[in-house]
Coordinates of C-alpha atoms in Angstrom, one line a residue:
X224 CA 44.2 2.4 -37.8
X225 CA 40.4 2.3 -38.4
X226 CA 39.7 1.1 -35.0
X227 CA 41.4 4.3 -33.4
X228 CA 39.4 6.4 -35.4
X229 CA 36.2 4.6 -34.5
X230 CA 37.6 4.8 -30.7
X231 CA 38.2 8.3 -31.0
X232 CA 34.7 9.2 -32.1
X233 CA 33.2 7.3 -29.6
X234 CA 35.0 9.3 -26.7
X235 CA 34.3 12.2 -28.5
X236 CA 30.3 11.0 -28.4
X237 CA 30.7 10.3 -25.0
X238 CA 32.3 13.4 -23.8
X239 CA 29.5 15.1 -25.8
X240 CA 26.5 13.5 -24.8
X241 CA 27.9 13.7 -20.9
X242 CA 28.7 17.5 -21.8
X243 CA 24.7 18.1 -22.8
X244 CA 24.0 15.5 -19.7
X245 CA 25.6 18.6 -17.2
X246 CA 24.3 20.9 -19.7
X247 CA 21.1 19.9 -18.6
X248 CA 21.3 19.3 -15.4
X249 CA 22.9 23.0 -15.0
X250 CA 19.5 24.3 -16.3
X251 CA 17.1 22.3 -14.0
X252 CA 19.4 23.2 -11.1
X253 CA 18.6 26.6 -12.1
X254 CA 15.1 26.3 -12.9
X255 CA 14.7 25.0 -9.0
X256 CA 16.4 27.1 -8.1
X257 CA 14.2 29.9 -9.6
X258 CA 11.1 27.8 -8.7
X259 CA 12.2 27.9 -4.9
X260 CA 13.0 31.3 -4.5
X261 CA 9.2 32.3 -6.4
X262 CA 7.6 29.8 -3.7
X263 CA 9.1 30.9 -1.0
X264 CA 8.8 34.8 -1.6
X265 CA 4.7 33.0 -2.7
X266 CA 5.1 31.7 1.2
X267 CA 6.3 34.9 2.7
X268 CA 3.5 36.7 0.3
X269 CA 0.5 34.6 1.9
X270 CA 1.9 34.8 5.2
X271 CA 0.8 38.4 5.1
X272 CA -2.8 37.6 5.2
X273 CA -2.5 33.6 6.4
X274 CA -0.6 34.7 10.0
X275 CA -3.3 37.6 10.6
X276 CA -6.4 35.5 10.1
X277 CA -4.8 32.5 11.5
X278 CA -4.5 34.6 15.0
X279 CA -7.8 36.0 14.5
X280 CA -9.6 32.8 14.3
X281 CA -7.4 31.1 17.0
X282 CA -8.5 33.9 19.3
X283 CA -12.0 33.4 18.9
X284 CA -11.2 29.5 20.6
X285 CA -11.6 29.5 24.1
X286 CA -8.7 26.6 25.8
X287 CA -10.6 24.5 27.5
X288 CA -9.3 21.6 30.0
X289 CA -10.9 18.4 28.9
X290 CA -12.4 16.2 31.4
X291 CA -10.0 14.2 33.6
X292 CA -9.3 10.3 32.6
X293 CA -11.6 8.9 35.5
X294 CA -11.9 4.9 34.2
X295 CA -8.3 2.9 34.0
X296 CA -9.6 0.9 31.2
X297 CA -8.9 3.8 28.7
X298 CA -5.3 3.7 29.9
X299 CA -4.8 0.0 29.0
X300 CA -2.6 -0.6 25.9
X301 CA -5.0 -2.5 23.0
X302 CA -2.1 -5.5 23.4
X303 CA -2.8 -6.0 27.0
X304 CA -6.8 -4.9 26.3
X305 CA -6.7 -7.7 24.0
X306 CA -5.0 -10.7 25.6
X307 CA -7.3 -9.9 29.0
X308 CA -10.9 -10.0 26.7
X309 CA -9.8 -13.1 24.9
X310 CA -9.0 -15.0 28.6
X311 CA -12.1 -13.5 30.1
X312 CA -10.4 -11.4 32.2
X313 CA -12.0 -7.9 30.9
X314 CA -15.4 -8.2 29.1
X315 CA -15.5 -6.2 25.9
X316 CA -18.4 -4.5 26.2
X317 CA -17.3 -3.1 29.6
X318 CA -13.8 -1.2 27.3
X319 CA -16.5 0.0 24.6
X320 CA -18.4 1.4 27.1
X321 CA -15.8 3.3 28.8
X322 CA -14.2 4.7 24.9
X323 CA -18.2 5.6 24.2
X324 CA -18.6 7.6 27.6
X325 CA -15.0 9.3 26.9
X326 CA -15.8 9.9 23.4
X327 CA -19.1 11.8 24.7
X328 CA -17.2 14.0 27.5
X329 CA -14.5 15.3 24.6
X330 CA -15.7 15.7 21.4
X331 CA -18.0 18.6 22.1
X332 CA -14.6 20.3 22.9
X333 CA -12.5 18.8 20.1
X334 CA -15.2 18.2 17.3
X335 CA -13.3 14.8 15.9
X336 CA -16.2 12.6 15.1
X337 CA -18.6 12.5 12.2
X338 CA -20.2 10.1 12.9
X339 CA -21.0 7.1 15.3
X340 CA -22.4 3.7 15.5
X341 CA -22.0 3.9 19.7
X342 CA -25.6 0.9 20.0
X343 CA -24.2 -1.2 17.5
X344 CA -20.5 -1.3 19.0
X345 CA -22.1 -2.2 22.3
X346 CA -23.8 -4.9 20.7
X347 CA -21.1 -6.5 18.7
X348 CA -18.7 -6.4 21.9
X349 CA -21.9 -8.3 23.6
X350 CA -21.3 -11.0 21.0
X351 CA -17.8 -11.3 21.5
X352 CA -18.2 -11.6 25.2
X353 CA -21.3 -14.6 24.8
X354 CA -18.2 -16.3 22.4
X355 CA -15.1 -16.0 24.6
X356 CA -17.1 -17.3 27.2
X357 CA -18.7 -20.4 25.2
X358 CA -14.8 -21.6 24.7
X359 CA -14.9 -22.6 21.6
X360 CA -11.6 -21.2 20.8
X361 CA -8.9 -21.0 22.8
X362 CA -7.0 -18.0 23.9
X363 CA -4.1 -18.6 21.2
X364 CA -5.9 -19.4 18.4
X365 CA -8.1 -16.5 19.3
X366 CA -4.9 -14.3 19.4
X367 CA -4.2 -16.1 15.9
X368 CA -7.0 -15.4 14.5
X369 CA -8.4 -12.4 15.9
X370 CA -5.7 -10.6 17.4
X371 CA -7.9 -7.4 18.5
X372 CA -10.8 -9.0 19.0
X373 CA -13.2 -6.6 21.6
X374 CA -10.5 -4.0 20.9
X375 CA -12.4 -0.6 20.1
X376 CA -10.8 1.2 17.0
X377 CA -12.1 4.6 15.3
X378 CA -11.8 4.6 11.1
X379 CA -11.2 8.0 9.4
X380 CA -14.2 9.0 7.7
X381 CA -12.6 9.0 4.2
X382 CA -11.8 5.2 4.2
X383 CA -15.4 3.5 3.6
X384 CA -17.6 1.9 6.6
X385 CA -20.3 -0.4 5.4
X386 CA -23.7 2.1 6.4
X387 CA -21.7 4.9 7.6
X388 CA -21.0 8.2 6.3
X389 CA -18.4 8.2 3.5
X390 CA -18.3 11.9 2.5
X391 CA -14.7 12.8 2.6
X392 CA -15.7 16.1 4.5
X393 CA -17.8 17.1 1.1
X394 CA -20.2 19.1 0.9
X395 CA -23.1 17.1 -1.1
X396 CA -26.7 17.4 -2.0
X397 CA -27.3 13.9 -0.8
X398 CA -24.9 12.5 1.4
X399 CA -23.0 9.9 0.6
X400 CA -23.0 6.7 2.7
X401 CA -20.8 3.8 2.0
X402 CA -22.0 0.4 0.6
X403 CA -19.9 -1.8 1.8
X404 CA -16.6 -1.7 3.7
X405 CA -13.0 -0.9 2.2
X406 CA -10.7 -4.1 2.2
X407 CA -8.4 -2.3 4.9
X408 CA -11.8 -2.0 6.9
X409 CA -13.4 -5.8 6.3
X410 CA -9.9 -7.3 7.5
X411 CA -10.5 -5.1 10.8
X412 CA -13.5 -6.2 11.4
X413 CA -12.2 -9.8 10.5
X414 CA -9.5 -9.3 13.1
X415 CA -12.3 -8.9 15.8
X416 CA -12.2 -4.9 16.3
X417 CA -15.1 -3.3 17.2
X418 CA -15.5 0.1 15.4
X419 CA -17.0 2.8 16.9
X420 CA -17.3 5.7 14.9
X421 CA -15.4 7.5 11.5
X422 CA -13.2 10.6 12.7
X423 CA -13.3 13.9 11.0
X424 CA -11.1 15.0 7.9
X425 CA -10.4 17.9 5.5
X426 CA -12.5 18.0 2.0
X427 CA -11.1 15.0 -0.2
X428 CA -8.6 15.1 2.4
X429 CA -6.5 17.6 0.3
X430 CA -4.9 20.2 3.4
X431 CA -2.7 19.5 6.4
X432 CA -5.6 21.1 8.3
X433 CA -8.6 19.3 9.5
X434 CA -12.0 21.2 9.1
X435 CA -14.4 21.4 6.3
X436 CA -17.9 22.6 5.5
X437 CA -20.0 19.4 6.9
X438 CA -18.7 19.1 10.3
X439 CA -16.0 21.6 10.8
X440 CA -13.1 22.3 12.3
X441 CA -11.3 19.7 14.6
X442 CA -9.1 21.1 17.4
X443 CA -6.2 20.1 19.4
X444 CA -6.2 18.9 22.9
X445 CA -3.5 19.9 24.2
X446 CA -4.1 23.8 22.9
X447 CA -7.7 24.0 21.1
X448 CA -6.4 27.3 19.5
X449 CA -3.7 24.9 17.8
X450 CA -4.3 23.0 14.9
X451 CA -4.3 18.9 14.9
X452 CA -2.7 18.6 11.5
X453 CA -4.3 16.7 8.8
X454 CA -6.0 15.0 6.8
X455 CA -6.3 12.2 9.7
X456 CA -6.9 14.8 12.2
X457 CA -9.5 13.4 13.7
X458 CA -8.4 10.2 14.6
X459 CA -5.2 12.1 16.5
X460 CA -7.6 14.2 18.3
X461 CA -9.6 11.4 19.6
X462 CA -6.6 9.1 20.2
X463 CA -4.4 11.3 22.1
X464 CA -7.4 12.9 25.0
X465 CA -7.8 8.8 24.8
X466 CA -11.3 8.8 23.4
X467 CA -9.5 6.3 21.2
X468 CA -6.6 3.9 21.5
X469 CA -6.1 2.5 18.2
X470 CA -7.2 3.8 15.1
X471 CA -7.0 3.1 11.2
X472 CA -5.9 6.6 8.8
X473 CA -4.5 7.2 5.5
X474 CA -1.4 8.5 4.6
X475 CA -0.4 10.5 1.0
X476 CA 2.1 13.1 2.2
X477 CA 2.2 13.2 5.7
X478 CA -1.6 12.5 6.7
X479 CA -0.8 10.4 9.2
X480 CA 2.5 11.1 10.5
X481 CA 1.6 15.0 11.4
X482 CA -1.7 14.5 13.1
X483 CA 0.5 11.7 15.3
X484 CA 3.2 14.4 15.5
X485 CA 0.9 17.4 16.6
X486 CA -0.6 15.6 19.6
X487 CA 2.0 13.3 20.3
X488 CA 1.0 9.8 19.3
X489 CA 2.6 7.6 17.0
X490 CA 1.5 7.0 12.9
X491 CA 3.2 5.1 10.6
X492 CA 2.7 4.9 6.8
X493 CA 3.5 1.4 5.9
X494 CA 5.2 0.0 3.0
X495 CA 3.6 0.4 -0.6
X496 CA 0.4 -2.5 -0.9
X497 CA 1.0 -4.1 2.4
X498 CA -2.5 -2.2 3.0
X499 CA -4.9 -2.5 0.6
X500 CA -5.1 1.6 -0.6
X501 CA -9.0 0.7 -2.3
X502 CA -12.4 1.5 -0.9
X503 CA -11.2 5.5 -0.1
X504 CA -12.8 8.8 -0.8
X505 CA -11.2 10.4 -2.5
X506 CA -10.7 7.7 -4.9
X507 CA -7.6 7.1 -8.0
X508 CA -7.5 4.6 -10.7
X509 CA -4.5 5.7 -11.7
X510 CA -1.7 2.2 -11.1
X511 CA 0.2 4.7 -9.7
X512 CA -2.0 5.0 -6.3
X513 CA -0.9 2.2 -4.0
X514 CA 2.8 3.4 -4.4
X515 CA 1.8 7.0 -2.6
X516 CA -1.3 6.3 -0.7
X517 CA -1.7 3.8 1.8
X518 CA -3.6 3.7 4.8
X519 CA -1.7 3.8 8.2
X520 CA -1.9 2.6 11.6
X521 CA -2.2 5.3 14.7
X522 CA -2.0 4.2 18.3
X523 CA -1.6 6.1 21.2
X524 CA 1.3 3.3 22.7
X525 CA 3.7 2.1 20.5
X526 CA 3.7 -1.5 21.2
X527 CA 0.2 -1.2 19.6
X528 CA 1.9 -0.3 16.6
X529 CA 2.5 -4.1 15.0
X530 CA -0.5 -5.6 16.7
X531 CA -2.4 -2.7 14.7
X532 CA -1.0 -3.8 11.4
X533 CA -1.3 -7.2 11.8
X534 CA -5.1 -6.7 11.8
X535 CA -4.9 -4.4 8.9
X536 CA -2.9 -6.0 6.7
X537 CA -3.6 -7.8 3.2
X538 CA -3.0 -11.0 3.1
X539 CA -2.6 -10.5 -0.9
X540 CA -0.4 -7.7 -0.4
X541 CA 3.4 -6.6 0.1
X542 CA 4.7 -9.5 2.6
X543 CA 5.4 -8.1 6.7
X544 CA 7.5 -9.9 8.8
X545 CA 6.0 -8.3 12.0
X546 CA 7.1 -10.6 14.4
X547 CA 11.0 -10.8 13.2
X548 CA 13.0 -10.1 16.4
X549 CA 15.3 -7.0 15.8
X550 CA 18.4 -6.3 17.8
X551 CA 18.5 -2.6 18.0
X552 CA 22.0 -3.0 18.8
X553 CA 22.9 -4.4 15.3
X554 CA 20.4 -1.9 13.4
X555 CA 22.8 1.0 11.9
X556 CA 21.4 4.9 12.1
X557 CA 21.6 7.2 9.9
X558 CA 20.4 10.9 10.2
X559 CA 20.0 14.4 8.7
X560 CA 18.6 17.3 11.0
X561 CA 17.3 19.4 7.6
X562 CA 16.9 19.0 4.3
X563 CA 19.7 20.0 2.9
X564 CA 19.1 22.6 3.6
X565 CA 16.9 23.5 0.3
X566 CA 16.7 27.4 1.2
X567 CA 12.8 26.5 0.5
X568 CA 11.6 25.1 3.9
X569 CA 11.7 27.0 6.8
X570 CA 14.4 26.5 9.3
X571 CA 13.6 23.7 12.3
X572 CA 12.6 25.2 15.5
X573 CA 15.0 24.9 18.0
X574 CA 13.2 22.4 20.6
X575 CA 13.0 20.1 17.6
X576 CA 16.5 20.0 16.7
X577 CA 17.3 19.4 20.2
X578 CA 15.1 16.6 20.4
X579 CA 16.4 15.0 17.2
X580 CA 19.9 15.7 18.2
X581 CA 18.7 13.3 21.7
X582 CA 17.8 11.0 19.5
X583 CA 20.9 10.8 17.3
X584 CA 22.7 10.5 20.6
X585 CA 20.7 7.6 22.1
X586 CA 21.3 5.6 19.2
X587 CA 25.0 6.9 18.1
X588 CA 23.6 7.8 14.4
X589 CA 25.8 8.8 11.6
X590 CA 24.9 11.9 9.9
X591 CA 25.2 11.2 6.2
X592 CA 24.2 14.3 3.0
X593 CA 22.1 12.8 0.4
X594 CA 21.9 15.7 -1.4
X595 CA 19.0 14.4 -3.7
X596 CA 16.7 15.5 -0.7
X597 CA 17.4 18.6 -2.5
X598 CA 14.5 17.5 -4.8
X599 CA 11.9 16.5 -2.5
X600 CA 9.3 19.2 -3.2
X601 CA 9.6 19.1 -6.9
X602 CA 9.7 15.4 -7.1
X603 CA 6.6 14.7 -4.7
X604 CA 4.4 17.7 -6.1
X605 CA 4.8 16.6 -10.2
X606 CA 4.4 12.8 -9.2
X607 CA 1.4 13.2 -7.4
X608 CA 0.1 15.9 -9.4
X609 CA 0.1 14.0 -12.7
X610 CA -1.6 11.0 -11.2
X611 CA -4.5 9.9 -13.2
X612 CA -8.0 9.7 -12.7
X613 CA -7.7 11.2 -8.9
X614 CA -11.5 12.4 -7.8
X615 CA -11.7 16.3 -6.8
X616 CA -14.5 18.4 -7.3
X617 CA -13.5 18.9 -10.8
X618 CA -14.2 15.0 -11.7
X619 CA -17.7 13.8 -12.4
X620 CA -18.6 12.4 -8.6
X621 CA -20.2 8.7 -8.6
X622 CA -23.4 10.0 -7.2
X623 CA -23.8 11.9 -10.6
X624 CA -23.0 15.2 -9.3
X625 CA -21.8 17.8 -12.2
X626 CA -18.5 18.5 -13.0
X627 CA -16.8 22.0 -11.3
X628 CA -15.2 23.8 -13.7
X629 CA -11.7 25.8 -12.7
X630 CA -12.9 29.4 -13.7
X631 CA -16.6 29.1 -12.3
X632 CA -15.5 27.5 -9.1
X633 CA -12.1 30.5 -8.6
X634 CA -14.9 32.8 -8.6
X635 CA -16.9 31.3 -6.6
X636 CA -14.7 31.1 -3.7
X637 CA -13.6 34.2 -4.4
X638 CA -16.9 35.8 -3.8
X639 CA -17.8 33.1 -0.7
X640 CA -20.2 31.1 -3.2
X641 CA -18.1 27.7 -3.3
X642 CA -19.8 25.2 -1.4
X643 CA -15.9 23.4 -1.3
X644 CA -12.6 24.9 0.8
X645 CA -9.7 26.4 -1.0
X646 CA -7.5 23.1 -1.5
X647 CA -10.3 21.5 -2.9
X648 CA -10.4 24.7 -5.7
X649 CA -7.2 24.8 -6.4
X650 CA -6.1 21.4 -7.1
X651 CA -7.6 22.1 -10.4
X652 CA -5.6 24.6 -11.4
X653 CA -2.3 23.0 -10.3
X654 CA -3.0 19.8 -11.9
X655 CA -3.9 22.0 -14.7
X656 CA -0.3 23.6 -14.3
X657 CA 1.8 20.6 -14.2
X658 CA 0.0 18.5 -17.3
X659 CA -0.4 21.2 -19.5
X660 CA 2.7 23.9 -18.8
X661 CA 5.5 21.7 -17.3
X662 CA 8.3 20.8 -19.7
X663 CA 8.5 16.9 -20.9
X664 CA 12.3 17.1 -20.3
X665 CA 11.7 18.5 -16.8
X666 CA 9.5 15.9 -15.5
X667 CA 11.6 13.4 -17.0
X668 CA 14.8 15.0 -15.1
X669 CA 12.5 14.7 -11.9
X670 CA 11.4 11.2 -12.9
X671 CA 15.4 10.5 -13.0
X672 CA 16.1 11.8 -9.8
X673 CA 13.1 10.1 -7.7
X674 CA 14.7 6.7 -9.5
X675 CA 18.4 7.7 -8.1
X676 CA 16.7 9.1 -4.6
X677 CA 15.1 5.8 -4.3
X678 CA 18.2 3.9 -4.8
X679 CA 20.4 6.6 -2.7
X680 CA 17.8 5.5 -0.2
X681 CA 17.8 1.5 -0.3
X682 CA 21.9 1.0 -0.6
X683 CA 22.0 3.1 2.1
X684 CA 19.3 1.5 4.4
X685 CA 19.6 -1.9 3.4
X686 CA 17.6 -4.7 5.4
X687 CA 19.0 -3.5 9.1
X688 CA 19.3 0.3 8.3
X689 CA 16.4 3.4 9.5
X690 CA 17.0 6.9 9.0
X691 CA 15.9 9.9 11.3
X692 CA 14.5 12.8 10.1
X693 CA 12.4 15.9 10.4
X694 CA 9.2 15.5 10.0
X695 CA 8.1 19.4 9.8
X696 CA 9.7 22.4 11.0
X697 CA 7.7 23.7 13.4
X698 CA 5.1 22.1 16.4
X699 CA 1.8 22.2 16.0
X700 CA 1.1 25.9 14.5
X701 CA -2.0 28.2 14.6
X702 CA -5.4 27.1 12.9
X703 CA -4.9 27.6 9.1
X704 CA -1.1 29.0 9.4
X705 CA 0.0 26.0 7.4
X706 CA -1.5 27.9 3.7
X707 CA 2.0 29.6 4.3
X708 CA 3.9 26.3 4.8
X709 CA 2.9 24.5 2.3
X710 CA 6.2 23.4 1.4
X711 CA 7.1 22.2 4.4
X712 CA 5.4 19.2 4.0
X713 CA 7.8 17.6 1.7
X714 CA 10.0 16.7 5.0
X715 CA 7.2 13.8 4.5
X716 CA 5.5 13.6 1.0
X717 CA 8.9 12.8 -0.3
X718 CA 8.7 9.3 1.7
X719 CA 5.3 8.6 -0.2
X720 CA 7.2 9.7 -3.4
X721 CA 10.1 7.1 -3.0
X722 CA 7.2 4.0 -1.3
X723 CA 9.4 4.0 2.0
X724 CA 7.7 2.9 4.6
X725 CA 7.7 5.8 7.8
X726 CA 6.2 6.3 11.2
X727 CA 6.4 9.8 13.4
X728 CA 7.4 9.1 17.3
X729 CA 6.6 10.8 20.2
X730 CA 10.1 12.0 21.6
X731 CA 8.5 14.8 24.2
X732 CA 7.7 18.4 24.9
X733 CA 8.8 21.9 23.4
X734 CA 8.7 24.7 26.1
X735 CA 5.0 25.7 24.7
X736 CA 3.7 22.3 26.2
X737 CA 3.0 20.9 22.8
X738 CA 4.6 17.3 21.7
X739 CA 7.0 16.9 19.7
X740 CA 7.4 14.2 16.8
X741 CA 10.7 12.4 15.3
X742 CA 10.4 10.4 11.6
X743 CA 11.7 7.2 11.4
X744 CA 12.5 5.7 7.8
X745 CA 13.4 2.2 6.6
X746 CA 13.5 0.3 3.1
X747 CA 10.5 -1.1 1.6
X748 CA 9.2 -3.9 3.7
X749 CA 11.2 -3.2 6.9
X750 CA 8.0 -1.8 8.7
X751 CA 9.7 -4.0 11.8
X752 CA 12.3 -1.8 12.2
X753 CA 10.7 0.9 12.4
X754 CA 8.0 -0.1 14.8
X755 CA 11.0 -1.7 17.2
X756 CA 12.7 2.0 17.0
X757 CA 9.5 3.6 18.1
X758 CA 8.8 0.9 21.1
X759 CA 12.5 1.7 22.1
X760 CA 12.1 5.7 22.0
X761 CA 9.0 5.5 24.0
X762 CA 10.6 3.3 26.5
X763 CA 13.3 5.8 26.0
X764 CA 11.3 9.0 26.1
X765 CA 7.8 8.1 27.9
X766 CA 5.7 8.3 24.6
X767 CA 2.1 9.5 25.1
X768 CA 1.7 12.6 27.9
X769 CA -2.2 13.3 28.5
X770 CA -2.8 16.4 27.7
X771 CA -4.0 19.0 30.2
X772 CA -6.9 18.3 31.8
X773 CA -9.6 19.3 35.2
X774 CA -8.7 17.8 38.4

């Protein structure tokens, strides 16, 4: 009799704890639900001033036509660029010549680069010419070994370049130049590519919008009065009016992927670690950091896409099997054309959701509702807001500068004193926000719900599965109009969130002339898949389209 009693009372435990389990997920329901509709009224709010001053600004940019693609050697993918140097058949120095000459015809229009190293490039593709024609390695174990060797590539300013400006689009008393080379950097160079220059990038690259105080604001080619996305902005500019062909970013919440989206390239965000995330400005000692940032591979073709990654990646790090052979026709798709929806983003432009909807078609994908997506936003924001040790203005800088404080440096932007752009001053004050004013039991909810998205995500996807997706609403927009679309971004930070690996794909042309971008997904360490399905949807779709230019 005993035992039924003690039976009893547990079910009567169980019922209760799974009661106040509903209880409280009732109340965080509610609580995003309140939180949503104060952002997105916040959204409509600042659209009132953004929209006005976006159109103001865009109007004072004059479209220009950038020059015409006169030399063939800038339309040569870097795998065919590559196999030809190594056999002699193209001489390096002759390809970094040509990327140097385009680079000086479009970047007075497009204002991409920060910096260049233009003499020394020339030099070290002379060096690799004298050595490929010595033949003391052969063709394949050059490919081996150096897979890009003579290959130009362009580094985003941000990610350090031993002797070269390493700023992070701040603006400092004494400019900062980087000592030595970040890992993801030293394994390029070890690979054989020949950097050029470092590309353009929001302060700390903390906005979806590329322009800061140093160097200013970088501009679209296929509409300069259209922004190129951010933070790797640069790198898209110069990559899709092919002043680049290959080119190394960062990714956090979208970096990569909506620069690549904007001008119609292809970015991918790898897996978690299989790119060393160190030698960066801004920089994070948090654990935390490699899990969300990473940096990414940007290529104007997408069977430059592996060949990219190869070079970049560390040989300590999260294991690629690049060259696995993948069957698209065993692969199983899976797709949702919103996100949820979450009655926070703003609806998908039409031209989009007929593009995805092609996409979906080519490859028979089955829609499936994982209505966790619900929490991307709220998820991605409190993670990567209560990361450690992250550098902003408000952290003492390792040049010595003094610490900002959040009060002094509101009112200095306020009153146009701030020598720093407003998502660089208000990071404080969110970070402040979420350590300080956030519940323990709410984080903890969301901490709960990235754990179950995560898995919700892997059973799904498995080892032969990749998921299509949005990756933002609209094409590219207006200079600035994103400080009213803030939350639109979590179509991608929520990828960074979970450590999936993602890439955006060029899948063609809305009826403004401006590219549009699909997101591919797969499970941790699946990178292949992904970079098979973008090969196949340019094949499918004709990838990169020049943008317009004088005849």
């Amino acid at each position: 009799m005993l035992s039924y009693v003690f039976v009893a009372i547990e079910l009567l435990l169980q019922m209760f704890s799974k009661g106040c389990r509903l209880v409280k997920r009732e109340f965080h329901v509610k609580m995003s639900w309140a939180i949503r509709r104060l952002l997105r009224g916040a959204m409509h709010l600042f659209s009132l001033f953004v929209v006005p001053y976006a159109w103001a600004v865009s109007a004072r940019i004059r479209h220009k036509k950038l020059p015409a693609i006169e030399n063939p050697l800038l339309q040569i993918p870097a795998v065919t660029l590559a196999a030809k140097i190594r056999t002699g058949q193209l001489k390096s120095e002759d390809v970094v010549g040509a990327y140097i000459e385009r680079c000086r015809q479009v970047n007075p229009i497009l204002n991409a680069i920060v910096e260049d190293r233009f003499e020394q490039a020339l030099e070290d593709a002379r060096r690799i010419d004298r050595e490929v024609a010595q033949g003391l390695k052969s063709a394949e174990q050059m490919a081996r070994e150096t897979p890009i060797l003579g290959v130009p590539i362009t580094i985003k300013e941000s990610l350090a370049v031993q002797g070269m400006s390493n700023t992070g689009g701040r603006k400092l008393k004494n400019k900062r130049i980087a000592q030595k080379d970040a890992p993801v950097v030293a394994q390029v160079r070890k690979n054989g590519g020949v950097i050029l220059l470092v590309s353009n990038t929001p302060e700390l690259c903390m906005c979806w919008e590329t322009y800061n105080k140093c160097t200013g604001l970088t501009k679209n080619p296929y509409n300069q009065q259209r922004t190129v996305g951010g933070s790797s902005g640069g790198e898209a500019a110069l990559i899709s009016s092919a002043a680049s062909l290959i080119g190394v970013t960062t990714d956090i919440a979208g970096s990569s992927r909506l620069p690549a989206a904007f001008v119609g390239v292809f970015g991918h965000k790898p897996s978690p670690f299989a790119v060393s995330p160190y030698g960066h400005n801004p920089s994070c000692e948090d654990e935390s950091w490699g899990n969300f940032f990473t940096p990414g591979a940007m290529c104007r073709y997408a069977e430059d896409l592996p060949l990219l990654l190869r070079a970049m990646h560390d040989p300590e790090g999260t294991p690629l099997t690049l060259d696995s052979p993948v069957n698209l026709t065993e692969l199983k798709y899976y797709y949702m054309d919103n996100d949820g929806p979450t009655g926070l983003t703003q609806p998908i432009e039409p031209d989009i959701k007929a593009a995805i909807a092609g996409v979906v078609n080519h490859f028979n994908a089955q829609k499936v509702k994982l209505k966790r997506l619900i929490w991307s936003l709220d998820i991605s924001m409190c993670k990567m807001l209560r990361m450690k040790d992250i550098e902003t203005i408000y952290t003492q800088q390792k040049d010595g500068a003094p610490n900002a404080t959040i009060g002094k440096e509101l009112l200095k932007y306020l009153f146009g004193c701030s020598d720093s752009d407003l998502p660089s001053v208000v990071i404080g004050p969110m970070q402040h926000i979420i350590q300080n004013y956030i519940p323990n039991s709410r984080l903890a909810f969301l901490d709960e719900q990235t754990e179950l998205l995560r898995k919700d995500f892997t059973d799904l996807l498995g080892t032969n599965g990749v998921f299509i997706y949005p990756i933002f609403p609209n094409t590219a927009h207006r200079h600035f109009e994103i400080f009213h679309k803030l939350v639109d971004t979590s179509y991608m930070m929520v990828f960074n969130t979970l450590g999936l690996p993602a890439a955006s794909c060029m899948v063609g042309m809305d009826r403004n002339k401006l590219p549009i971008g699909v997101q591919i997904v797969a499970s941790p360490g699946q990178d292949h898949l992904i970079l098979a399905v973008a090969k196949e949807l340019e094949r499918k779709y004709g990838g990169w389209v020049p943008p317009p230019m004088e005849k």
